[in-house]
Amino acid sequence: MSVFTRRVRGFRLIDVVALGLLVLLIMSVYLAKTMASRERAQIARVEREISSETARIRLLEAEVAHLEQPSRIERLSTAYLEMAPVTVDQETTPDTLAIVALPKVSRP
Amino acid sequence: MSLGSGVLQRRFPFGLRWLGAGLWRLEHAFERARASGRAEDDARIRIFFVMALFSLGFVALAIGATQAALFADAARGGAAGWISPQARADIVDRHGRLLAADLPHYGLYIDPSEVWDVAATRVALRAALPSVDHERLERALTGDRRTFLTGGMTPVERAAIHRLGLPGITFEPEQKRVYPLNNTAAHLIGFADTGGQGLAGAELALNDEIRNLAGAGGEVALSIDLRVQGALEDELRKAALTYGPRGAVGIVANVHTGELLGVASYPDFDPNNPGSASPEARLNRAASAVFEMGSTFKAFTVAVGLDAGVATMASTFDAREPYKLGYRTIHDYHASRKILTLVEVFQHSSNIGTAKLAVGVGPERLSRYFTDLGLTTAAAIELKESASPLTPKVWNEDAVASTSFGHGMNVSPLALTRAMLPLLNGGKLVPLTIHKREPGFRPPAKQVLSETTSAQMLQIMRANVTGGSGGKADAPGLSVGGKTGTGEKYDPEIRRYNGKRQVSSFAAVFPSDGPLENDRYFVLILLDEPHGTPETFGYSTGGWVAAPATGALIARIAPFLGVSRHVGPMENQPRLASIQTPAAGGDL
């Protein structure tokens, strides 16, 4: 009895196998499409989030640049911290730090 | 069969021949099945064959569908990477600090068909958007189609409107060029229009580069250092507030690379809203305005005299009497009435001595040197605003005498800067640039002065600060050199030069000591029509109003530029003590 003539509960085995394969293929395509669309939606959501975060980062960078304007920093540091540009007598080098650390001696 | 095979071989390629042979064999199999009395096998084989073909086709379709579903993102990625035609790349300073950027903004649209309560919407929008014209709002609310109401809304403004919960109000994203530093470096950065085209400054000069880089997500790095720029603008503003000039200019440049580390023009404006600024404020005086610079030009004359071999550092000039040249008589502003060495001519800013030196050089040579120094053409730089100079029509002795001390020739501050660099960098005419250069970069440059001349000019300029008219520009330990300049302006109302309207400047270099190839910086501070104060005894000359600002600026920016102070027993000792003594030399 060949595979083409063998019957299972009145149905040819070859037909049953073919139908099973067909259903498997349909299911696999359906699953692939469904999973893919879910993944795609997730990817799109993440991309939207990235885009939104990138825009926020750029806005914050611009805000930081705006707040760190040299003229603004200068105005605030002068007004609230009484700071001023460094003068020559406020500068030193690592080599002369030891001299700066010495106690001041009154000269005649 | 053999005939058929022969025809097939001649007419068809191998693939078709193989398929044909296969079908031929299959047909023979059917014939054999029929001949052996198994006709039903023949039908089954045919059914199996057709089903197999269908299955194959279905599998192919399934693979195609799965692939399309899984890998369709590649095409979508292209859409996500779409760049607006108006997009422009970020502009940053040499250390990457943001100067200009495209930021997301929103346009507000009204669809009247979806507005439930026109009166309530009108009241809410008038309160939320007071700047929007009432008639425009009315037209949008009562029109028959979706209408654009206003654009350039920040996300915060959009959220505020969104919270009102008004039906019929929608937003669409749009890009807007933003300058987060407002007035800082406004003239250098410039501005662009809403269509993404640069209109001024770097935005115009580097328009193509900025637009091309927008797609690649890159940024354009300018040569300026924001810290230097901030200090420059601050010192310039302080000087402007003290002396009340009509305008002011500040420039800091690297003498070897030609990079502009700071460029300021006063008054300034906010490039976020250039339309509201006056033309006076928008004018980039560093590039677009030309001035008779006055005595800063003496640096060129002295350099030319030295380079042409007409004078040496030890040459002397008789400045005891005014110098008569043709119909005119040249006087000294600070009349010393003595014989001056070349260095003293520079230190006392002697018009007589400089004119005599220039006459010794001669019209042809002086004009050739001035051309070589780039003083007769617009400053070579990317900025489109770079103005052409006003030069003498005829280079005769009169023109030579005038231009030798900075009269009769108008140049832009940038042109003056460019011409000054060869005096300070070993004689090379480097092009100015607003592009950041890599450390150690040396642009190809024409040798217009000898290295010896350049070294001598550094010494002379230093001597002018330690013992000449530029004393107020000194910054302890930084070996500042420089030249004052005070040019009277031509007054059309009185049809002659007006002594009360001056252009006062100071052109400085620091550090002036060390080998020629050392890092070195040029600084120019210029005030247009300053007014003297009681502290300056009413004087508004370069030495009184521009030199102090220059010294203060240099003291502030030296640490940013890596120039360390050398404070010690030798500091501020006149370096030219040996050559300031009159010695053998021509008395011109």
XYZ file of C-alpha atoms in Angstrom:
696
model
C 0.000 0.000 0.000
C 1.608 3.181 -1.155
C 1.531 6.519 0.636
C -0.959 7.752 -1.954
C -3.527 5.007 -1.295
C -3.237 4.594 2.489
C -6.306 5.921 4.324
C -6.848 7.091 7.884
C -10.483 7.086 9.050
C -11.610 7.266 5.434
C -9.278 10.159 4.498
C -6.251 9.630 2.336
C -3.104 10.009 4.449
C -1.545 12.217 1.822
C -4.492 14.617 1.980
C -4.342 14.734 5.785
C -0.623 15.429 5.713
C -1.083 18.099 3.038
C -3.857 19.753 5.032
C -1.762 19.638 8.198
C 1.152 21.245 6.375
C -1.156 23.904 5.010
C -2.553 24.744 8.449
C 0.982 24.800 9.873
C 2.090 27.186 7.176
C -0.916 29.443 7.684
C -0.389 29.453 11.436
C 3.304 30.157 11.128
C 2.708 33.060 8.771
C 0.001 34.413 11.058
C 2.250 34.101 14.100
C 5.187 35.650 12.276
C 3.038 38.594 11.172
C 1.530 39.065 14.614
C 4.852 38.896 16.412
C 6.459 41.124 13.856
C 3.767 43.761 14.156
C 4.072 43.639 17.951
C 7.842 44.015 17.681
C 7.392 46.796 15.179
C 5.033 48.642 17.480
C 7.531 48.265 20.295
C 10.368 49.459 18.098
C 8.282 52.441 16.996
C 7.468 53.261 20.625
C 11.152 53.063 21.613
C 12.087 55.175 18.616
C 9.492 57.753 19.593
C 10.893 57.750 23.121
C 14.446 58.138 21.803
C 13.322 60.982 19.571
C 11.486 62.647 22.427
C 14.421 62.203 24.812
C 16.841 63.481 22.174
C 14.689 66.556 21.708
C 14.576 67.030 25.487
C 18.350 66.625 25.721
C 18.833 69.234 23.007
C 16.453 71.580 24.761
C 18.291 71.071 28.039
C 21.651 71.607 26.350
C 20.360 74.860 24.903
C 18.980 75.805 28.315
C 22.359 75.072 29.923
C 24.129 77.131 27.257
C 21.657 79.952 27.865
C 22.165 79.835 31.619
C 25.943 79.617 31.283
C 26.265 82.750 29.172
C 29.571 84.350 30.159
C 27.925 87.701 30.777
C 25.262 86.119 33.026
C 27.791 84.094 35.016
C 29.928 87.201 35.413
C 26.958 89.272 36.563
C 25.786 86.680 39.069
C 29.228 85.865 40.431
C 29.926 89.550 40.938
C 26.545 90.323 42.484
C 26.121 87.324 44.781
C 29.592 85.900 45.324
C 31.621 89.130 45.109
C 34.000 87.393 42.722
C 36.288 89.184 40.291
C 38.809 88.212 37.620
C 41.988 86.711 39.058
C 44.782 89.229 39.556
C 48.484 88.570 39.295
C 49.015 88.367 43.050
C 46.374 85.645 43.275
C 48.212 83.387 40.850
C 50.962 80.939 41.678
C 52.616 77.857 40.252
C 53.187 74.438 41.819
C 56.895 75.297 42.213
C 56.200 78.359 44.331
C 53.452 76.878 46.483
C 55.944 76.206 49.271
C 56.881 79.889 49.373
C 53.215 80.877 49.553
C 52.744 78.477 52.479
C 55.550 80.086 54.509
C 54.416 82.368 57.330
C 54.613 86.003 56.354
C 57.571 87.773 57.923
C 57.523 91.499 58.349
C 60.424 93.067 56.546
C 62.385 95.973 57.906
C 14.274 13.404 -30.124
C 17.799 14.017 -31.343
C 16.505 16.651 -33.748
C 14.457 18.194 -30.933
C 17.489 18.132 -28.611
C 19.613 19.740 -31.234
C 17.100 22.578 -31.710
C 16.830 23.044 -27.945
C 20.597 23.174 -27.581
C 20.868 25.785 -30.281
C 17.982 28.053 -29.254
C 17.614 27.859 -25.466
C 19.947 28.312 -22.495
C 20.861 25.490 -20.145
C 18.185 26.205 -17.473
C 15.302 26.053 -19.929
C 16.755 22.976 -21.564
C 16.974 21.278 -18.128
C 13.344 22.182 -17.337
C 12.190 20.942 -20.745
C 14.045 17.674 -20.305
C 12.485 17.218 -16.853
C 8.953 17.745 -18.194
C 9.734 15.390 -21.053
C 10.801 12.660 -18.628
C 7.698 13.260 -16.460
C 5.401 12.922 -19.494
C 7.165 9.688 -20.330
C 6.552 8.472 -16.776
C 2.797 9.149 -17.262
C 2.868 7.319 -20.596
C 4.693 4.391 -18.998
C 2.140 4.277 -16.131
C -0.751 4.223 -18.664
C 1.012 1.566 -20.763
C 1.489 -0.669 -17.681
C -2.272 -0.444 -16.808
C -1.886 1.879 -13.789
C -3.836 4.840 -15.157
C -4.924 5.962 -11.650
C -1.259 6.423 -10.703
C -0.956 8.736 -13.660
C -3.737 11.027 -12.285
C -2.319 10.873 -8.729
C 1.126 11.793 -9.882
C -0.333 14.722 -11.779
C -2.326 15.845 -8.694
C 0.744 15.432 -6.481
C 2.801 17.411 -8.908
C 0.304 20.307 -9.029
C -0.041 20.314 -5.218
C 3.705 20.320 -4.843
C 3.920 23.333 -7.115
C 1.198 25.144 -5.137
C 2.915 24.315 -1.857
C 6.178 25.601 -3.211
C 4.492 28.827 -4.254
C 2.802 29.155 -0.870
C 6.085 28.599 0.985
C 7.702 31.244 -1.183
C 4.862 33.641 -0.402
C 5.121 32.827 3.314
C 8.855 33.501 3.333
C 8.282 36.757 1.466
C 5.519 37.837 3.846
C 7.591 36.988 6.928
C 10.581 38.816 5.557
C 8.450 41.853 4.712
C 6.939 41.813 8.192
C 10.224 41.394 10.041
C 12.584 43.485 7.993
C 10.306 46.274 6.786
C 11.964 48.493 9.434
C 14.870 49.107 7.106
C 12.626 51.148 4.848
C 10.978 52.779 7.840
C 14.396 53.701 9.196
C 14.983 55.712 6.078
C 11.812 57.648 6.741
C 12.808 58.243 10.367
C 16.149 59.647 9.217
C 14.472 62.184 6.988
C 16.025 65.586 7.346
C 14.035 68.773 6.988
C 15.184 70.879 4.032
C 15.529 73.797 6.450
C 17.755 71.824 8.846
C 21.077 73.337 9.862
C 23.897 71.784 11.855
C 24.777 73.016 15.326
C 27.423 75.708 15.638
C 29.800 75.309 18.572
C 32.849 77.153 19.844
C 36.347 75.645 19.706
C 35.681 73.675 22.895
C 32.290 72.354 21.793
C 30.070 74.829 23.643
C 26.761 75.310 21.899
C 26.329 78.591 19.992
C 23.451 77.856 17.602
C 21.073 74.912 17.211
C 17.872 73.807 15.516
C 15.382 73.081 18.285
C 11.922 71.516 18.107
C 9.157 74.073 18.185
C 5.477 73.877 17.355
C 3.036 75.604 15.082
C -0.522 76.103 16.373
C -3.438 75.347 14.022
C -7.155 75.965 14.490
C -9.843 73.870 12.809
C -13.114 75.901 13.170
C -15.266 72.865 12.381
C -14.057 71.198 15.599
C -14.323 74.264 17.847
C -17.309 73.798 20.167
C -17.397 77.177 21.851
C -15.903 79.970 19.742
C -16.299 82.640 22.424
C -14.616 80.562 25.136
C -11.808 79.546 22.761
C -11.292 83.195 21.784
C -10.979 84.317 25.406
C -8.667 81.449 26.362
C -6.333 81.951 23.374
C -6.179 85.736 23.820
C -5.077 85.216 27.400
C -2.577 82.496 26.522
C -1.210 84.138 23.364
C -1.295 87.894 23.928
C 1.148 88.501 21.062
C -1.180 87.038 18.444
C -3.070 89.622 16.426
C -6.784 89.681 17.355
C -7.964 89.908 13.750
C -5.835 86.956 12.787
C -7.295 84.915 15.645
C -10.819 85.922 14.616
C -10.214 84.873 11.009
C -8.861 81.506 12.152
C -11.814 80.902 14.490
C -14.504 81.843 11.989
C -12.906 80.561 8.796
C -14.006 77.547 6.811
C -10.793 75.533 6.946
C -7.928 74.546 9.242
C -5.693 77.598 9.608
C -2.168 78.221 10.895
C -2.318 80.699 13.765
C 1.190 81.053 15.135
C 4.531 79.223 15.067
C 7.772 78.965 16.980
C 6.096 77.807 20.188
C 8.380 76.158 22.710
C 7.355 72.806 24.233
C 6.467 74.645 27.456
C 4.194 77.077 25.602
C 2.641 74.185 23.708
C 1.990 72.287 26.946
C 0.349 75.382 28.469
C -2.079 75.679 25.530
C -2.587 71.922 25.492
C -3.658 71.980 29.136
C -6.486 74.363 28.241
C -8.149 71.353 26.590
C -9.592 73.368 23.712
C -11.146 71.287 20.927
C -10.060 72.182 17.403
C -6.569 73.302 18.524
C -3.759 71.167 17.133
C 0.015 71.447 16.946
C 2.512 70.475 14.315
C 6.225 70.141 14.988
C 8.637 72.524 13.270
C 12.321 73.361 13.628
C 13.506 76.784 14.698
C 17.035 78.183 14.741
C 17.910 79.184 18.285
C 20.886 81.119 19.610
C 20.997 80.219 23.318
C 23.708 82.751 24.153
C 21.568 85.666 22.957
C 23.856 88.666 22.362
C 27.136 86.808 22.983
C 29.212 86.667 19.781
C 26.080 87.704 17.888
C 27.932 89.437 15.046
C 30.270 86.510 14.479
C 27.629 83.787 14.685
C 25.131 85.803 12.642
C 21.635 84.483 12.022
C 19.550 82.476 9.549
C 16.041 82.917 8.190
C 13.106 80.557 8.781
C 13.815 78.896 5.444
C 17.168 77.652 6.717
C 19.331 80.117 4.779
C 22.149 81.945 6.566
C 21.808 85.719 6.406
C 24.786 87.056 8.371
C 28.000 86.109 10.137
C 29.123 82.486 10.230
C 25.581 81.370 9.413
C 25.980 83.048 6.019
C 29.702 82.485 5.519
C 29.541 78.740 6.261
C 25.994 78.223 4.975
C 26.722 75.267 2.691
C 28.851 73.472 5.274
C 26.234 73.982 7.993
C 23.444 72.667 5.760
C 25.435 69.680 4.500
C 26.425 68.654 8.012
C 22.818 68.804 9.235
C 22.068 65.492 7.516
C 25.105 63.793 9.011
C 24.295 65.034 12.516
C 27.594 66.907 12.656
C 28.452 70.287 14.070
C 30.494 73.224 12.831
C 33.223 74.292 15.238
C 34.118 77.979 15.125
C 37.519 79.317 16.086
C 36.220 81.413 18.976
C 36.775 80.464 22.588
C 33.657 81.332 24.545
C 35.674 82.247 27.640
C 37.822 84.666 25.622
C 34.725 85.992 23.880
C 32.974 86.561 27.210
C 35.922 88.464 28.695
C 36.342 90.468 25.481
C 32.700 91.525 25.416
C 32.764 92.363 29.101
C 35.833 94.580 28.868
C 34.523 96.200 25.684
C 31.160 96.875 27.337
C 32.841 98.385 30.384
C 34.955 100.651 28.161
C 31.891 101.578 26.123
C 29.872 102.442 29.220
C 32.750 104.523 30.583
C 33.617 106.470 27.446
C 30.270 106.462 25.614
C 31.533 105.777 22.101
C 29.312 105.508 19.067
C 30.603 101.977 18.562
C 33.408 99.700 19.629
C 35.317 96.691 18.330
C 37.339 93.992 20.040
C 39.359 91.264 18.340
C 41.592 88.495 19.692
C 43.522 86.400 17.150
C 46.172 83.698 17.108
C 49.098 85.200 15.186
C 50.283 81.858 13.744
C 47.014 80.248 12.663
C 44.951 83.349 11.899
C 42.124 81.957 14.047
C 39.834 84.562 15.551
C 39.452 83.612 19.210
C 37.081 86.445 19.945
C 35.288 89.088 17.909
C 33.027 91.678 19.493
C 31.192 94.624 18.047
C 29.365 97.151 20.202
C 26.434 97.805 20.260
C 25.238 94.242 19.831
C 21.901 92.527 19.245
C 20.020 89.311 19.902
C 20.180 87.049 16.823
C 17.016 85.294 18.042
C 15.190 88.434 17.044
C 17.360 90.345 14.590
C 14.413 92.224 13.117
C 13.917 94.185 16.320
C 17.540 95.408 16.388
C 18.573 98.697 14.788
C 20.878 98.629 11.749
C 23.508 100.277 13.981
C 23.349 97.341 16.391
C 23.370 94.741 13.615
C 26.413 96.321 11.945
C 29.481 94.159 12.436
C 32.006 96.938 12.971
C 34.892 94.466 13.064
C 34.300 93.414 9.459
C 31.941 95.877 7.776
C 33.124 99.255 9.037
C 36.286 100.976 7.839
C 38.227 103.514 9.877
C 41.238 105.763 9.552
C 43.182 103.920 12.203
C 45.703 106.609 13.092
C 48.969 105.733 14.750
C 48.551 101.963 14.820
C 49.608 102.260 11.152
C 52.999 103.465 12.371
C 53.735 99.846 13.228
C 53.452 99.035 9.501
C 55.594 101.984 8.472
C 58.323 101.119 10.959
C 58.209 97.449 9.929
C 58.459 98.404 6.253
C 61.321 100.778 6.986
C 63.219 98.025 8.813
C 62.405 95.335 6.249
C 63.350 97.525 3.274
C 66.655 98.360 4.939
C 65.837 102.079 4.998
C 66.275 102.252 8.772
C 67.691 100.231 11.598
C 66.667 100.118 15.231
C 69.450 102.617 15.876
C 68.449 105.118 13.169
C 67.601 108.623 14.350
C 65.028 111.118 13.136
C 65.011 114.849 13.698
C 61.662 115.755 15.247
C 62.735 119.121 16.600
C 60.769 121.059 14.006
C 57.516 120.334 12.177
C 58.131 118.522 8.911
C 57.188 120.473 5.785
C 56.198 118.240 2.912
C 54.888 120.057 -0.145
C 51.937 122.253 0.838
C 51.460 120.648 4.241
C 53.223 120.720 7.563
C 53.305 117.654 9.773
C 53.257 118.152 13.537
C 53.676 115.763 16.449
C 50.747 115.250 18.800
C 53.181 114.778 21.675
C 55.858 117.202 20.485
C 59.197 116.085 21.907
C 61.260 118.558 19.895
C 64.354 116.398 19.879
C 66.185 113.865 17.803
C 64.476 110.500 18.220
C 65.666 106.984 17.645
C 63.399 104.690 15.644
C 62.174 103.119 18.888
C 61.472 106.554 20.343
C 59.598 107.538 17.194
C 57.375 104.553 17.905
C 57.169 105.205 21.647
C 56.307 108.888 21.237
C 54.129 108.116 18.220
C 55.974 110.801 16.282
C 54.217 111.790 13.068
C 57.305 113.695 11.951
C 59.623 110.725 12.424
C 57.226 108.270 10.786
C 56.572 110.557 7.800
C 60.316 111.010 7.283
C 60.786 107.238 7.428
C 57.957 106.701 4.925
C 59.362 109.268 2.528
C 62.663 107.428 2.783
C 60.892 104.192 1.861
C 59.206 105.913 -1.096
C 55.698 105.715 -2.560
C 56.284 102.665 -4.736
C 57.837 100.483 -2.055
C 55.417 101.577 0.646
C 52.353 100.895 -1.531
C 53.811 97.508 -2.513
C 54.383 96.569 1.130
C 50.894 97.771 2.077
C 49.478 95.622 -0.741
C 51.556 92.634 0.412
C 50.232 93.121 3.935
C 46.681 92.970 2.580
C 45.840 96.559 3.511
C 44.596 97.461 0.040
C 42.010 94.688 -0.206
C 39.173 93.387 1.943
C 40.417 91.154 4.762
C 40.727 87.563 3.552
C 38.282 85.713 5.778
C 35.153 83.594 5.319
C 32.844 86.403 6.510
C 30.933 87.953 3.613
C 30.716 91.231 5.523
C 34.465 91.859 5.143
C 34.616 95.432 3.792
C 36.967 96.764 1.130
C 39.334 99.507 2.259
C 39.433 103.087 1.032
C 42.924 103.647 -0.312
C 44.738 106.654 -1.817
C 43.995 107.078 -5.509
C 47.571 108.094 -6.200
C 50.540 106.932 -4.177
C 52.543 110.170 -4.079
C 54.660 111.618 -1.268
C 51.610 113.276 0.269
C 49.746 109.942 0.377
C 52.827 108.223 1.731
C 53.219 110.739 4.537
C 49.510 110.529 5.446
C 49.223 106.765 5.369
C 52.474 106.363 7.289
C 50.643 107.536 10.410
C 47.257 106.126 9.512
C 45.511 108.954 7.712
C 44.103 108.964 4.179
C 43.418 105.235 4.274
C 40.406 103.488 5.791
C 40.568 99.799 6.641
C 38.364 97.464 8.620
C 39.543 96.252 12.036
C 39.808 92.751 10.561
C 42.034 94.033 7.743
C 44.218 95.775 10.334
C 44.371 92.511 12.302
C 45.374 90.505 9.267
C 48.111 92.982 8.353
C 49.422 93.041 11.930
C 49.965 89.282 12.123
C 53.063 89.170 9.849
C 54.687 91.756 12.125
C 54.278 89.346 15.031
C 54.557 85.816 13.618
C 57.807 85.820 11.691
C 56.594 87.726 8.631
C 53.905 85.378 7.284
C 50.643 86.743 5.876
C 48.243 84.125 7.220
C 44.581 84.258 6.237
C 42.153 85.007 9.038
C 39.633 82.300 9.739
C 36.530 81.677 11.820
C 37.072 77.908 11.501
C 38.643 75.979 14.327
C 42.102 74.654 13.370
C 43.809 71.657 14.882
C 46.582 72.335 17.419
C 49.880 72.939 15.695
C 48.241 73.724 12.354
C 50.106 76.297 10.313
C 48.271 77.556 7.220
C 50.226 78.075 4.004
C 51.223 81.724 4.029
C 53.194 84.167 1.941
C 56.361 85.555 3.513
C 55.889 89.333 3.349
C 58.438 90.420 5.967
C 61.651 88.882 7.192
C 61.790 87.022 10.493
C 64.328 89.565 11.702
C 61.876 92.403 11.079
C 59.180 90.524 12.951
C 61.472 89.899 15.927
C 62.452 93.574 15.975
C 58.794 94.657 15.828
C 58.004 92.486 18.841
C 60.794 94.228 20.752
C 59.700 97.684 19.642
C 56.070 97.033 20.539
C 57.106 95.773 23.950
C 59.246 98.888 24.426
C 56.195 101.020 23.643
C 54.360 99.462 26.583
C 57.265 99.537 29.026
C 58.333 103.065 28.150
C 55.977 104.599 25.617
C 52.403 105.578 24.937
C 51.035 102.087 25.621
C 51.945 101.891 29.309
C 48.331 101.500 30.436
C 48.035 98.237 28.486
C 50.645 96.432 30.517
C 49.617 93.270 32.305
C 52.154 92.061 34.883
C 54.151 89.083 33.745
C 52.570 88.792 30.315
C 55.078 90.844 28.308
C 52.443 92.873 26.519
C 53.547 94.893 23.502
C 51.485 97.206 21.380
C 50.759 100.453 19.634
C 48.236 103.134 20.394
C 46.190 104.706 17.630
C 44.072 107.834 17.510
C 42.656 108.818 14.157
C 40.618 111.965 13.701
C 37.450 111.465 11.694
C 36.534 113.490 8.654
C 33.506 115.645 9.423
C 31.374 116.380 6.333
C 29.667 119.271 8.139
C 32.850 121.270 8.642
C 34.568 119.673 5.607
C 37.720 118.800 7.462
C 39.020 116.485 10.143
C 37.310 117.003 13.476
C 39.625 116.735 16.466
C 36.671 115.957 18.726
C 35.597 112.912 16.773
C 38.259 110.278 17.072
C 38.801 106.601 16.465
C 40.901 105.453 19.428
C 42.493 102.054 19.447
C 45.190 99.865 20.855
C 46.768 97.026 18.888
C 48.542 94.638 21.238
C 50.520 91.419 21.216
C 51.259 89.066 24.084
C 53.557 87.539 25.049
C 56.053 89.578 23.043
C 59.052 87.643 24.371
C 60.336 84.182 23.528
C 61.127 82.540 20.177
C 59.128 83.629 17.133
C 57.377 80.268 16.809
C 55.949 80.437 20.347
C 52.197 80.761 20.793
C 51.327 84.436 20.562
C 48.117 86.418 20.408
C 47.025 89.700 18.884
C 44.442 91.907 20.577
C 42.709 94.958 19.143
C 40.417 97.256 21.091
C 38.897 100.132 19.129
C 36.453 102.799 20.284
C 34.639 104.907 17.681
C 34.149 108.480 18.915
C 34.805 107.939 22.637
C 34.476 110.754 25.144
C 37.102 111.601 27.718
C 36.318 111.511 31.426
C 37.725 113.371 34.441
C 39.820 110.248 35.115
C 41.405 110.578 31.663
C 41.678 114.373 32.076
C 39.306 114.726 29.190
C 41.530 112.787 26.800
C 39.936 110.192 24.579
C 43.047 108.965 22.787
C 43.956 105.324 22.324
C 46.470 105.363 25.156
C 43.845 106.645 27.601
C 40.678 104.802 26.615
C 41.656 101.659 24.668
C 44.971 100.656 26.255
C 43.589 100.073 29.801
C 40.813 97.864 28.445
C 43.379 95.927 26.422
C 45.602 95.325 29.458
C 42.664 94.224 31.596
C 41.471 91.915 28.843
C 44.889 90.321 28.342
C 45.236 89.701 32.082
C 41.896 87.881 32.024
C 42.325 85.779 28.886
C 45.979 84.753 29.292
C 45.109 81.760 31.563
C 42.476 80.582 29.059
C 45.068 80.634 26.287
C 47.730 78.860 28.317
C 49.992 81.901 28.561
C 51.655 81.817 31.956
C 52.925 84.857 33.741
C 56.639 85.323 34.284
C 56.765 87.458 37.362
C 60.255 87.872 38.647
C 63.082 90.306 39.123
C 63.485 90.715 35.350
C 59.842 91.515 34.791
C 59.120 94.801 33.119
C 62.745 95.603 32.573
C 63.179 97.567 29.358
C 64.436 94.985 26.926
C 65.699 97.581 24.532
C 67.868 99.527 26.981
C 70.924 98.874 24.875
C 69.456 99.961 21.580
C 67.479 102.940 22.837
C 70.680 104.913 23.116
C 71.129 106.941 19.958
C 73.925 105.384 17.998
C 75.216 105.558 14.500
C 72.406 105.650 11.995
C 70.832 107.721 9.320
C 69.034 110.862 10.374
C 65.965 110.780 8.146
